[in-house]
């Protein structure tokens, strides 16, 4: 099939390459011309503007957005809905909040344009091993894009999971679970390192992937990281979050679903960004005040 890929960052570019490798025709567009030229070098059809994208597609058109969530996605939805025709399909494959996806679906539907939210997991490895795809929207829209999904995903790696919003809701929970799994590995390996047994962490992570109940792709990635730098001394312990973990915790609160592991994992990421936090200083001061416990003074106080 022929479709457009809008946004040629790490994910969008690799998805374009995988689609091209599967025999599809991809109209590639990005806000920077250099990325378009790279995609053209891989065999894509370059587009210079939104109107050019529309002109190079044949109805019913399929446009796949892989742009940052928030403002860029919102503007892209508005821009393409103004130009697409009834029966065309607009897809958001980024990490948008599911409530925004429902609203955007309704905005497109009012113009008789199909809209799908497709949760996309696979990261930088998707080009090689494929992407796990969670598609929300109508069955008709799903059938329109299914040939591309078959190429993008590994065997049995894509599903129509429900109506508008279902794709991004499932991807949000997927990422919340990911936070918890990563935190468990992080705490476990820190305990191993503090044990005094001088474990080869790369070797142990590799061992655990041979039939153990904690084996996973994340553990394979941990082994790879330890092989490159056993103490991870080249890294700073600063961990960002891209939004899905926060949204997962908010949903848990609103639905009264206990999610202590996912919540603690998110808060640990927040804590990683603090250096000599005020809260920690309050704790030290209180211990000193009630029990006379020793404190460490800041540099400016000697």
PDB file of C-alpha atoms in Angstrom:
ATOM      1  CA  UNK A   1       0.000   0.000   0.000  1.00  0.00           C
ATOM      2  CA  UNK A   2       0.996   3.658  -0.238  1.00  0.00           C
ATOM      3  CA  UNK A   3       0.879   5.754   2.919  1.00  0.00           C
ATOM      4  CA  UNK A   4       2.522   8.841   4.351  1.00  0.00           C
ATOM      5  CA  UNK A   5       4.860   8.908   7.355  1.00  0.00           C
ATOM      6  CA  UNK A   6       4.909  12.293   9.052  1.00  0.00           C
ATOM      7  CA  UNK A   7       7.791  12.763  11.491  1.00  0.00           C
ATOM      8  CA  UNK A   8      11.131  11.171  10.717  1.00  0.00           C
ATOM      9  CA  UNK A   9      12.780  10.927  14.116  1.00  0.00           C
ATOM     10  CA  UNK A  10      14.264   7.680  15.385  1.00  0.00           C
ATOM     11  CA  UNK A  11      10.926   5.871  15.378  1.00  0.00           C
ATOM     12  CA  UNK A  12       9.405   7.416  12.256  1.00  0.00           C
ATOM     13  CA  UNK A  13      12.537   6.915  10.163  1.00  0.00           C
ATOM     14  CA  UNK A  14      12.973   3.286  11.196  1.00  0.00           C
ATOM     15  CA  UNK A  15       9.286   2.570  10.597  1.00  0.00           C
ATOM     16  CA  UNK A  16       9.640   4.114   7.150  1.00  0.00           C
ATOM     17  CA  UNK A  17      12.600   1.866   6.411  1.00  0.00           C
ATOM     18  CA  UNK A  18      10.760  -1.245   7.593  1.00  0.00           C
ATOM     19  CA  UNK A  19       7.729  -0.391   5.461  1.00  0.00           C
ATOM     20  CA  UNK A  20       9.914   0.193   2.417  1.00  0.00           C
ATOM     21  CA  UNK A  21      11.644  -3.126   3.040  1.00  0.00           C
ATOM     22  CA  UNK A  22       8.219  -4.787   3.019  1.00  0.00           C
ATOM     23  CA  UNK A  23       7.342  -3.427  -0.408  1.00  0.00           C
ATOM     24  CA  UNK A  24       5.163  -0.489   0.580  1.00  0.00           C
ATOM     25  CA  UNK A  25       5.400   3.003  -0.907  1.00  0.00           C
ATOM     26  CA  UNK A  26       6.011   5.683   1.727  1.00  0.00           C
ATOM     27  CA  UNK A  27       5.552   9.421   1.248  1.00  0.00           C
ATOM     28  CA  UNK A  28       7.922  10.904   3.836  1.00  0.00           C
ATOM     29  CA  UNK A  29       7.615  14.363   5.371  1.00  0.00           C
ATOM     30  CA  UNK A  30       9.421  16.075   8.231  1.00  0.00           C
ATOM     31  CA  UNK A  31       9.788  19.658   9.427  1.00  0.00           C
ATOM     32  CA  UNK A  32      13.485  19.478   8.467  1.00  0.00           C
ATOM     33  CA  UNK A  33      14.389  18.770   4.843  1.00  0.00           C
ATOM     34  CA  UNK A  34      17.535  16.837   5.776  1.00  0.00           C
ATOM     35  CA  UNK A  35      15.513  14.001   7.313  1.00  0.00           C
ATOM     36  CA  UNK A  36      13.335  13.822   4.195  1.00  0.00           C
ATOM     37  CA  UNK A  37      16.459  13.443   2.059  1.00  0.00           C
ATOM     38  CA  UNK A  38      17.645  10.582   4.264  1.00  0.00           C
ATOM     39  CA  UNK A  39      14.291   8.849   3.828  1.00  0.00           C
ATOM     40  CA  UNK A  40      14.444   9.404   0.060  1.00  0.00           C
ATOM     41  CA  UNK A  41      17.868   7.762   0.128  1.00  0.00           C
ATOM     42  CA  UNK A  42      16.205   4.669   1.572  1.00  0.00           C
ATOM     43  CA  UNK A  43      13.617   4.668  -1.210  1.00  0.00           C
ATOM     44  CA  UNK A  44      10.826   6.887   0.136  1.00  0.00           C
ATOM     45  CA  UNK A  45       8.935   9.508  -1.864  1.00  0.00           C
ATOM     46  CA  UNK A  46       9.892  12.887  -0.449  1.00  0.00           C
ATOM     47  CA  UNK A  47       7.301  15.572   0.279  1.00  0.00           C
ATOM     48  CA  UNK A  48       8.028  19.251   0.788  1.00  0.00           C
ATOM     49  CA  UNK A  49       4.821  20.358   2.506  1.00  0.00           C
ATOM     50  CA  UNK A  50       1.541  19.101   3.914  1.00  0.00           C
ATOM     51  CA  UNK A  51      -0.200  19.886   0.639  1.00  0.00           C
ATOM     52  CA  UNK A  52       2.515  17.964  -1.199  1.00  0.00           C
ATOM     53  CA  UNK A  53       1.868  14.953   1.069  1.00  0.00           C
ATOM     54  CA  UNK A  54      -1.843  15.038   0.198  1.00  0.00           C
ATOM     55  CA  UNK A  55      -1.114  15.393  -3.526  1.00  0.00           C
ATOM     56  CA  UNK A  56       1.167  12.353  -3.543  1.00  0.00           C
ATOM     57  CA  UNK A  57      -1.399  10.043  -1.954  1.00  0.00           C
ATOM     58  CA  UNK A  58      -4.321   8.378  -3.716  1.00  0.00           C
ATOM     59  CA  UNK A  59      -7.742   8.264  -2.009  1.00  0.00           C
ATOM     60  CA  UNK A  60      -8.496   6.747   0.359  1.00  0.00           C
ATOM     61  CA  UNK A  61      -5.355   8.320   1.790  1.00  0.00           C
ATOM     62  CA  UNK A  62      -3.542   6.981   4.853  1.00  0.00           C
ATOM     63  CA  UNK A  63      -1.424   9.422   6.873  1.00  0.00           C
ATOM     64  CA  UNK A  64       0.577   8.151   9.867  1.00  0.00           C
ATOM     65  CA  UNK A  65       1.787  10.733  12.404  1.00  0.00           C
ATOM     66  CA  UNK A  66       4.960  10.014  14.402  1.00  0.00           C
ATOM     67  CA  UNK A  67       5.484  13.452  15.909  1.00  0.00           C
ATOM     68  CA  UNK A  68       5.988  14.466  19.570  1.00  0.00           C
ATOM     69  CA  UNK A  69       2.902  14.286  21.772  1.00  0.00           C
ATOM     70  CA  UNK A  70       1.129  17.431  22.881  1.00  0.00           C
ATOM     71  CA  UNK A  71       1.263  20.567  20.760  1.00  0.00           C
ATOM     72  CA  UNK A  72       2.985  19.081  17.671  1.00  0.00           C
ATOM     73  CA  UNK A  73       0.468  16.237  17.422  1.00  0.00           C
ATOM     74  CA  UNK A  74      -2.477  18.571  18.065  1.00  0.00           C
ATOM     75  CA  UNK A  75      -1.375  20.932  15.303  1.00  0.00           C
ATOM     76  CA  UNK A  76      -0.729  18.075  12.899  1.00  0.00           C
ATOM     77  CA  UNK A  77      -4.220  16.655  13.484  1.00  0.00           C
ATOM     78  CA  UNK A  78      -5.749  20.057  12.765  1.00  0.00           C
ATOM     79  CA  UNK A  79      -3.615  20.595   9.660  1.00  0.00           C
ATOM     80  CA  UNK A  80      -4.345  17.201   8.117  1.00  0.00           C
ATOM     81  CA  UNK A  81      -8.034  17.170   8.986  1.00  0.00           C
ATOM     82  CA  UNK A  82      -8.343  20.450   7.077  1.00  0.00           C
ATOM     83  CA  UNK A  83      -6.870  18.821   3.959  1.00  0.00           C
ATOM     84  CA  UNK A  84      -7.931  15.181   3.997  1.00  0.00           C
ATOM     85  CA  UNK A  85     -11.132  14.028   2.318  1.00  0.00           C
ATOM     86  CA  UNK A  86     -14.019  11.930   3.663  1.00  0.00           C
ATOM     87  CA  UNK A  87     -12.969   8.291   3.795  1.00  0.00           C
ATOM     88  CA  UNK A  88      -9.278   9.071   4.359  1.00  0.00           C
ATOM     89  CA  UNK A  89      -7.464   7.758   7.439  1.00  0.00           C
ATOM     90  CA  UNK A  90      -5.324   9.707   9.912  1.00  0.00           C
ATOM     91  CA  UNK A  91      -3.242   7.724  12.432  1.00  0.00           C
ATOM     92  CA  UNK A  92      -1.461   8.902  15.575  1.00  0.00           C
ATOM     93  CA  UNK A  93       1.289   6.417  16.401  1.00  0.00           C
ATOM     94  CA  UNK A  94       2.942   8.565  19.063  1.00  0.00           C
ATOM     95  CA  UNK A  95       2.473   8.538  22.823  1.00  0.00           C
ATOM     96  CA  UNK A  96      -0.586  10.762  23.102  1.00  0.00           C
ATOM     97  CA  UNK A  97      -2.857  10.725  26.113  1.00  0.00           C
ATOM     98  CA  UNK A  98      -5.829   8.489  25.388  1.00  0.00           C
ATOM     99  CA  UNK A  99      -8.409  11.170  26.224  1.00  0.00           C
ATOM    100  CA  UNK A 100      -6.832  13.436  23.593  1.00  0.00           C
ATOM    101  CA  UNK A 101      -7.088  10.588  21.090  1.00  0.00           C
ATOM    102  CA  UNK A 102     -10.827  10.196  21.746  1.00  0.00           C
ATOM    103  CA  UNK A 103     -11.326  13.941  21.268  1.00  0.00           C
ATOM    104  CA  UNK A 104      -9.271  13.974  18.064  1.00  0.00           C
ATOM    105  CA  UNK A 105     -11.187  10.979  16.752  1.00  0.00           C
ATOM    106  CA  UNK A 106     -14.431  12.879  17.228  1.00  0.00           C
ATOM    107  CA  UNK A 107     -12.926  15.953  15.519  1.00  0.00           C
ATOM    108  CA  UNK A 108     -11.975  13.830  12.500  1.00  0.00           C
ATOM    109  CA  UNK A 109     -15.249  11.907  12.485  1.00  0.00           C
ATOM    110  CA  UNK A 110     -17.181  15.167  12.194  1.00  0.00           C
ATOM    111  CA  UNK A 111     -15.391  15.574   8.866  1.00  0.00           C
ATOM    112  CA  UNK A 112     -16.041  11.909   7.956  1.00  0.00           C
ATOM    113  CA  UNK A 113     -12.319  11.143   8.256  1.00  0.00           C
ATOM    114  CA  UNK A 114     -11.230   7.906   9.916  1.00  0.00           C
ATOM    115  CA  UNK A 115      -8.908   8.278  12.896  1.00  0.00           C
ATOM    116  CA  UNK A 116      -6.860   5.644  14.728  1.00  0.00           C
ATOM    117  CA  UNK A 117      -4.655   5.794  17.801  1.00  0.00           C
ATOM    118  CA  UNK A 118      -1.982   3.111  17.518  1.00  0.00           C
ATOM    119  CA  UNK A 119       0.225   2.484  20.533  1.00  0.00           C
ATOM    120  CA  UNK A 120       3.668   1.665  19.181  1.00  0.00           C
ATOM    121  CA  UNK A 121       6.303  -0.177  21.205  1.00  0.00           C
ATOM    122  CA  UNK A 122       9.719  -1.343  20.090  1.00  0.00           C
ATOM    123  CA  UNK A 123      12.012   1.652  20.375  1.00  0.00           C
ATOM    124  CA  UNK A 124      15.205   1.731  18.353  1.00  0.00           C
ATOM    125  CA  UNK A 125      15.078  -2.068  17.958  1.00  0.00           C
ATOM    126  CA  UNK A 126      11.818  -2.000  16.013  1.00  0.00           C
ATOM    127  CA  UNK A 127      13.536  -1.747  12.635  1.00  0.00           C
ATOM    128  CA  UNK A 128      15.191  -5.110  13.202  1.00  0.00           C
ATOM    129  CA  UNK A 129      12.687  -7.095  15.278  1.00  0.00           C
ATOM    130  CA  UNK A 130       9.420  -5.279  14.540  1.00  0.00           C
ATOM    131  CA  UNK A 131       6.992  -3.146  16.532  1.00  0.00           C
ATOM    132  CA  UNK A 132       4.241  -4.207  18.912  1.00  0.00           C
ATOM    133  CA  UNK A 133       1.161  -2.318  17.713  1.00  0.00           C
ATOM    134  CA  UNK A 134      -2.033  -1.664  19.699  1.00  0.00           C
ATOM    135  CA  UNK A 135      -4.662  -0.154  17.396  1.00  0.00           C
ATOM    136  CA  UNK A 136      -7.706   1.770  18.572  1.00  0.00           C
ATOM    137  CA  UNK A 137     -10.457   2.856  16.186  1.00  0.00           C
ATOM    138  CA  UNK A 138     -13.107   1.402  13.929  1.00  0.00           C
ATOM    139  CA  UNK A 139     -12.788  -2.049  12.318  1.00  0.00           C
ATOM    140  CA  UNK A 140     -13.045  -0.374   8.909  1.00  0.00           C
ATOM    141  CA  UNK A 141     -10.077   1.891   9.619  1.00  0.00           C
ATOM    142  CA  UNK A 142      -8.124  -1.074  10.947  1.00  0.00           C
ATOM    143  CA  UNK A 143      -8.667  -2.992   7.717  1.00  0.00           C
ATOM    144  CA  UNK A 144      -7.409  -0.002   5.717  1.00  0.00           C
ATOM    145  CA  UNK A 145      -4.016   0.011   7.440  1.00  0.00           C
ATOM    146  CA  UNK A 146      -3.642  -3.688   8.242  1.00  0.00           C
ATOM    147  CA  UNK A 147      -1.243  -4.429   5.340  1.00  0.00           C
ATOM    148  CA  UNK A 148       1.210  -1.918   6.818  1.00  0.00           C
ATOM    149  CA  UNK A 149       0.718  -3.272  10.342  1.00  0.00           C
ATOM    150  CA  UNK A 150       1.623  -6.769   9.149  1.00  0.00           C
ATOM    151  CA  UNK A 151       4.921  -5.420   7.847  1.00  0.00           C
ATOM    152  CA  UNK A 152       5.719  -3.239  10.850  1.00  0.00           C
ATOM    153  CA  UNK A 153       5.003  -5.902  13.472  1.00  0.00           C
ATOM    154  CA  UNK A 154       6.705  -9.232  14.158  1.00  0.00           C
ATOM    155  CA  UNK A 155       4.547 -12.346  13.746  1.00  0.00           C
ATOM    156  CA  UNK A 156       1.408 -12.037  15.902  1.00  0.00           C
ATOM    157  CA  UNK A 157       2.583  -8.565  16.965  1.00  0.00           C
ATOM    158  CA  UNK A 158      -0.411  -6.342  16.214  1.00  0.00           C
ATOM    159  CA  UNK A 159      -4.036  -6.201  17.350  1.00  0.00           C
ATOM    160  CA  UNK A 160      -7.191  -4.158  16.963  1.00  0.00           C
ATOM    161  CA  UNK A 161      -7.713  -3.653  20.703  1.00  0.00           C
ATOM    162  CA  UNK A 162     -10.899  -1.583  20.701  1.00  0.00           C
ATOM    163  CA  UNK A 163     -12.537   1.733  19.727  1.00  0.00           C
ATOM    164  CA  UNK A 164     -10.972   5.191  19.729  1.00  0.00           C
ATOM    165  CA  UNK A 165      -8.655   5.684  22.703  1.00  0.00           C
ATOM    166  CA  UNK A 166      -8.138   1.974  23.368  1.00  0.00           C
ATOM    167  CA  UNK A 167      -4.817   1.885  21.541  1.00  0.00           C
ATOM    168  CA  UNK A 168      -3.228   4.683  23.514  1.00  0.00           C
ATOM    169  CA  UNK A 169      -4.815   3.568  26.801  1.00  0.00           C
ATOM    170  CA  UNK A 170      -3.228   0.111  26.441  1.00  0.00           C
ATOM    171  CA  UNK A 171       0.112   1.667  25.482  1.00  0.00           C
ATOM    172  CA  UNK A 172      -0.075   3.932  28.536  1.00  0.00           C
ATOM    173  CA  UNK A 173      -0.568   0.952  30.857  1.00  0.00           C
ATOM    174  CA  UNK A 174       2.173  -0.938  28.974  1.00  0.00           C
ATOM    175  CA  UNK A 175       4.594   1.883  29.761  1.00  0.00           C
ATOM    176  CA  UNK A 176       3.469   2.066  33.389  1.00  0.00           C
ATOM    177  CA  UNK A 177       4.247  -1.640  33.775  1.00  0.00           C
ATOM    178  CA  UNK A 178       7.582  -1.008  32.090  1.00  0.00           C
ATOM    179  CA  UNK A 179       8.416   1.555  34.794  1.00  0.00           C
ATOM    180  CA  UNK A 180       7.764  -1.031  37.512  1.00  0.00           C
ATOM    181  CA  UNK A 181       9.798  -3.770  35.812  1.00  0.00           C
ATOM    182  CA  UNK A 182      12.736  -1.457  35.257  1.00  0.00           C
ATOM    183  CA  UNK A 183      12.635  -0.321  38.885  1.00  0.00           C
ATOM    184  CA  UNK A 184      12.662  -3.922  40.143  1.00  0.00           C
ATOM    185  CA  UNK A 185      15.737  -4.729  38.060  1.00  0.00           C
ATOM    186  CA  UNK A 186      17.442  -1.511  39.164  1.00  0.00           C
ATOM    187  CA  UNK A 187      16.917  -2.239  42.868  1.00  0.00           C
ATOM    188  CA  UNK A 188      17.973  -5.866  42.494  1.00  0.00           C
ATOM    189  CA  UNK A 189      21.203  -5.063  40.731  1.00  0.00           C
ATOM    190  CA  UNK A 190      22.011  -2.351  43.269  1.00  0.00           C
ATOM    191  CA  UNK A 191      21.636  -4.928  46.046  1.00  0.00           C
ATOM    192  CA  UNK A 192      23.886  -7.349  44.165  1.00  0.00           C
ATOM    193  CA  UNK A 193      26.524  -4.670  43.745  1.00  0.00           C
ATOM    194  CA  UNK A 194      26.373  -3.818  47.464  1.00  0.00           C
ATOM    195  CA  UNK A 195      26.584  -7.474  48.584  1.00  0.00           C
ATOM    196  CA  UNK A 196      30.384  -7.706  48.693  1.00  0.00           C
ATOM    197  CA  UNK A 197      30.391 -10.795  46.431  1.00  0.00           C
ATOM    198  CA  UNK A 198      31.851  -8.899  43.455  1.00  0.00           C
ATOM    199  CA  UNK A 199      29.354 -10.327  40.984  1.00  0.00           C
ATOM    200  CA  UNK A 200      29.906  -9.993  37.263  1.00  0.00           C
ATOM    201  CA  UNK A 201      26.552  -8.310  36.686  1.00  0.00           C
ATOM    202  CA  UNK A 202      26.629  -8.746  32.916  1.00  0.00           C
ATOM    203  CA  UNK A 203      27.248 -12.472  33.322  1.00  0.00           C
ATOM    204  CA  UNK A 204      24.559 -12.815  35.994  1.00  0.00           C
ATOM    205  CA  UNK A 205      22.004 -10.957  33.872  1.00  0.00           C
ATOM    206  CA  UNK A 206      22.833 -13.273  30.969  1.00  0.00           C
ATOM    207  CA  UNK A 207      22.473 -16.303  33.242  1.00  0.00           C
ATOM    208  CA  UNK A 208      19.062 -15.176  34.483  1.00  0.00           C
ATOM    209  CA  UNK A 209      17.845 -15.036  30.895  1.00  0.00           C
ATOM    210  CA  UNK A 210      18.440 -18.777  30.491  1.00  0.00           C
ATOM    211  CA  UNK A 211      15.137 -20.216  31.663  1.00  0.00           C
ATOM    212  CA  UNK A 212      14.648 -18.213  34.861  1.00  0.00           C
ATOM    213  CA  UNK A 213      11.282 -16.702  35.788  1.00  0.00           C
ATOM    214  CA  UNK A 214      12.696 -13.159  35.594  1.00  0.00           C
ATOM    215  CA  UNK A 215      14.036 -13.503  32.036  1.00  0.00           C
ATOM    216  CA  UNK A 216      13.022 -10.689  29.674  1.00  0.00           C
ATOM    217  CA  UNK A 217      14.185  -8.388  26.908  1.00  0.00           C
ATOM    218  CA  UNK A 218      14.820  -5.691  29.530  1.00  0.00           C
ATOM    219  CA  UNK A 219      17.209  -8.104  31.245  1.00  0.00           C
ATOM    220  CA  UNK A 220      18.984  -8.655  27.928  1.00  0.00           C
ATOM    221  CA  UNK A 221      19.391  -4.893  27.654  1.00  0.00           C
ATOM    222  CA  UNK A 222      20.740  -4.757  31.225  1.00  0.00           C
ATOM    223  CA  UNK A 223      23.359  -7.379  30.329  1.00  0.00           C
ATOM    224  CA  UNK A 224      24.318  -5.343  27.269  1.00  0.00           C
ATOM    225  CA  UNK A 225      24.673  -2.164  29.358  1.00  0.00           C
ATOM    226  CA  UNK A 226      26.855  -3.915  31.975  1.00  0.00           C
ATOM    227  CA  UNK A 227      29.063  -5.384  29.257  1.00  0.00           C
ATOM    228  CA  UNK A 228      29.740  -1.879  27.945  1.00  0.00           C
ATOM    229  CA  UNK A 229      30.344  -0.328  31.380  1.00  0.00           C
ATOM    230  CA  UNK A 230      30.294  -2.640  34.399  1.00  0.00           C
ATOM    231  CA  UNK A 231      29.813   0.149  36.969  1.00  0.00           C
ATOM    232  CA  UNK A 232      27.770   2.378  34.647  1.00  0.00           C
ATOM    233  CA  UNK A 233      30.206   5.056  35.723  1.00  0.00           C
ATOM    234  CA  UNK A 234      29.735   6.999  32.497  1.00  0.00           C
ATOM    235  CA  UNK A 235      26.103   7.684  33.387  1.00  0.00           C
ATOM    236  CA  UNK A 236      24.447  10.078  35.795  1.00  0.00           C
ATOM    237  CA  UNK A 237      21.558   8.648  37.803  1.00  0.00           C
ATOM    238  CA  UNK A 238      19.023  11.028  36.285  1.00  0.00           C
ATOM    239  CA  UNK A 239      15.923   9.316  34.927  1.00  0.00           C
ATOM    240  CA  UNK A 240      13.373  11.236  32.876  1.00  0.00           C
ATOM    241  CA  UNK A 241       9.787  10.248  32.101  1.00  0.00           C
ATOM    242  CA  UNK A 242       7.812  10.914  28.941  1.00  0.00           C
ATOM    243  CA  UNK A 243       4.333  11.151  30.462  1.00  0.00           C
ATOM    244  CA  UNK A 244       2.772   7.698  30.191  1.00  0.00           C
ATOM    245  CA  UNK A 245       3.847   6.663  33.705  1.00  0.00           C
ATOM    246  CA  UNK A 246       2.245   9.790  35.182  1.00  0.00           C
ATOM    247  CA  UNK A 247      -0.954   9.204  33.233  1.00  0.00           C
ATOM    248  CA  UNK A 248      -1.040   5.584  34.428  1.00  0.00           C
ATOM    249  CA  UNK A 249      -0.824   6.657  38.073  1.00  0.00           C
ATOM    250  CA  UNK A 250      -3.491   9.328  37.539  1.00  0.00           C
ATOM    251  CA  UNK A 251      -5.807   6.708  36.029  1.00  0.00           C
ATOM    252  CA  UNK A 252      -5.154   4.418  39.010  1.00  0.00           C
ATOM    253  CA  UNK A 253      -6.163   7.201  41.404  1.00  0.00           C
ATOM    254  CA  UNK A 254      -9.254   8.172  39.421  1.00  0.00           C
ATOM    255  CA  UNK A 255     -10.409   4.545  39.128  1.00  0.00           C
ATOM    256  CA  UNK A 256      -9.453   3.626  42.726  1.00  0.00           C
ATOM    257  CA  UNK A 257      -7.172   0.831  41.492  1.00  0.00           C
ATOM    258  CA  UNK A 258      -4.221   0.207  43.851  1.00  0.00           C
ATOM    259  CA  UNK A 259      -0.960   0.488  41.913  1.00  0.00           C
ATOM    260  CA  UNK A 260       1.771   0.913  44.559  1.00  0.00           C
ATOM    261  CA  UNK A 261       4.600  -0.552  42.457  1.00  0.00           C
ATOM    262  CA  UNK A 262       3.926   1.607  39.412  1.00  0.00           C
ATOM    263  CA  UNK A 263       3.498   4.694  41.603  1.00  0.00           C
ATOM    264  CA  UNK A 264       6.718   4.077  43.535  1.00  0.00           C
ATOM    265  CA  UNK A 265       8.608   3.542  40.267  1.00  0.00           C
ATOM    266  CA  UNK A 266       7.402   6.904  38.976  1.00  0.00           C
ATOM    267  CA  UNK A 267       8.310   8.684  42.207  1.00  0.00           C
ATOM    268  CA  UNK A 268      11.782   7.129  42.119  1.00  0.00           C
ATOM    269  CA  UNK A 269      12.312   8.768  38.742  1.00  0.00           C
ATOM    270  CA  UNK A 270      11.320  12.106  40.243  1.00  0.00           C
ATOM    271  CA  UNK A 271      13.759  11.555  43.123  1.00  0.00           C
ATOM    272  CA  UNK A 272      16.585  10.779  40.691  1.00  0.00           C
ATOM    273  CA  UNK A 273      16.455  14.361  39.426  1.00  0.00           C
ATOM    274  CA  UNK A 274      16.955  15.939  42.818  1.00  0.00           C
ATOM    275  CA  UNK A 275      20.344  16.878  44.172  1.00  0.00           C
ATOM    276  CA  UNK A 276      20.376  17.685  47.888  1.00  0.00           C
ATOM    277  CA  UNK A 277      16.602  18.110  47.904  1.00  0.00           C
ATOM    278  CA  UNK A 278      14.860  20.324  50.447  1.00  0.00           C
ATOM    279  CA  UNK A 279      12.771  17.373  51.619  1.00  0.00           C
ATOM    280  CA  UNK A 280      15.904  15.357  52.415  1.00  0.00           C
ATOM    281  CA  UNK A 281      17.320  18.335  54.314  1.00  0.00           C
ATOM    282  CA  UNK A 282      14.095  18.556  56.351  1.00  0.00           C
ATOM    283  CA  UNK A 283      14.485  14.870  57.269  1.00  0.00           C
ATOM    284  CA  UNK A 284      18.078  15.415  58.390  1.00  0.00           C
ATOM    285  CA  UNK A 285      17.103  18.473  60.429  1.00  0.00           C
ATOM    286  CA  UNK A 286      14.264  16.637  62.189  1.00  0.00           C
ATOM    287  CA  UNK A 287      16.519  13.698  63.114  1.00  0.00           C
ATOM    288  CA  UNK A 288      19.015  16.156  64.546  1.00  0.00           C
ATOM    289  CA  UNK A 289      16.359  18.106  66.437  1.00  0.00           C
ATOM    290  CA  UNK A 290      14.602  15.207  68.149  1.00  0.00           C
ATOM    291  CA  UNK A 291      17.486  12.823  68.635  1.00  0.00           C
ATOM    292  CA  UNK A 292      20.678  14.761  68.265  1.00  0.00           C
ATOM    293  CA  UNK A 293      21.652  12.581  65.310  1.00  0.00           C
ATOM    294  CA  UNK A 294      24.708  13.695  63.360  1.00  0.00           C
ATOM    295  CA  UNK A 295      24.137  15.746  60.188  1.00  0.00           C
ATOM    296  CA  UNK A 296      26.333  16.620  57.243  1.00  0.00           C
ATOM    297  CA  UNK A 297      26.615  20.327  56.589  1.00  0.00           C
ATOM    298  CA  UNK A 298      26.572  21.893  53.122  1.00  0.00           C
ATOM    299  CA  UNK A 299      29.776  23.070  51.496  1.00  0.00           C
ATOM    300  CA  UNK A 300      29.012  26.748  52.013  1.00  0.00           C
ATOM    301  CA  UNK A 301      28.790  26.114  55.788  1.00  0.00           C
ATOM    302  CA  UNK A 302      31.952  24.054  55.939  1.00  0.00           C
TER     303      UNK A 302
END
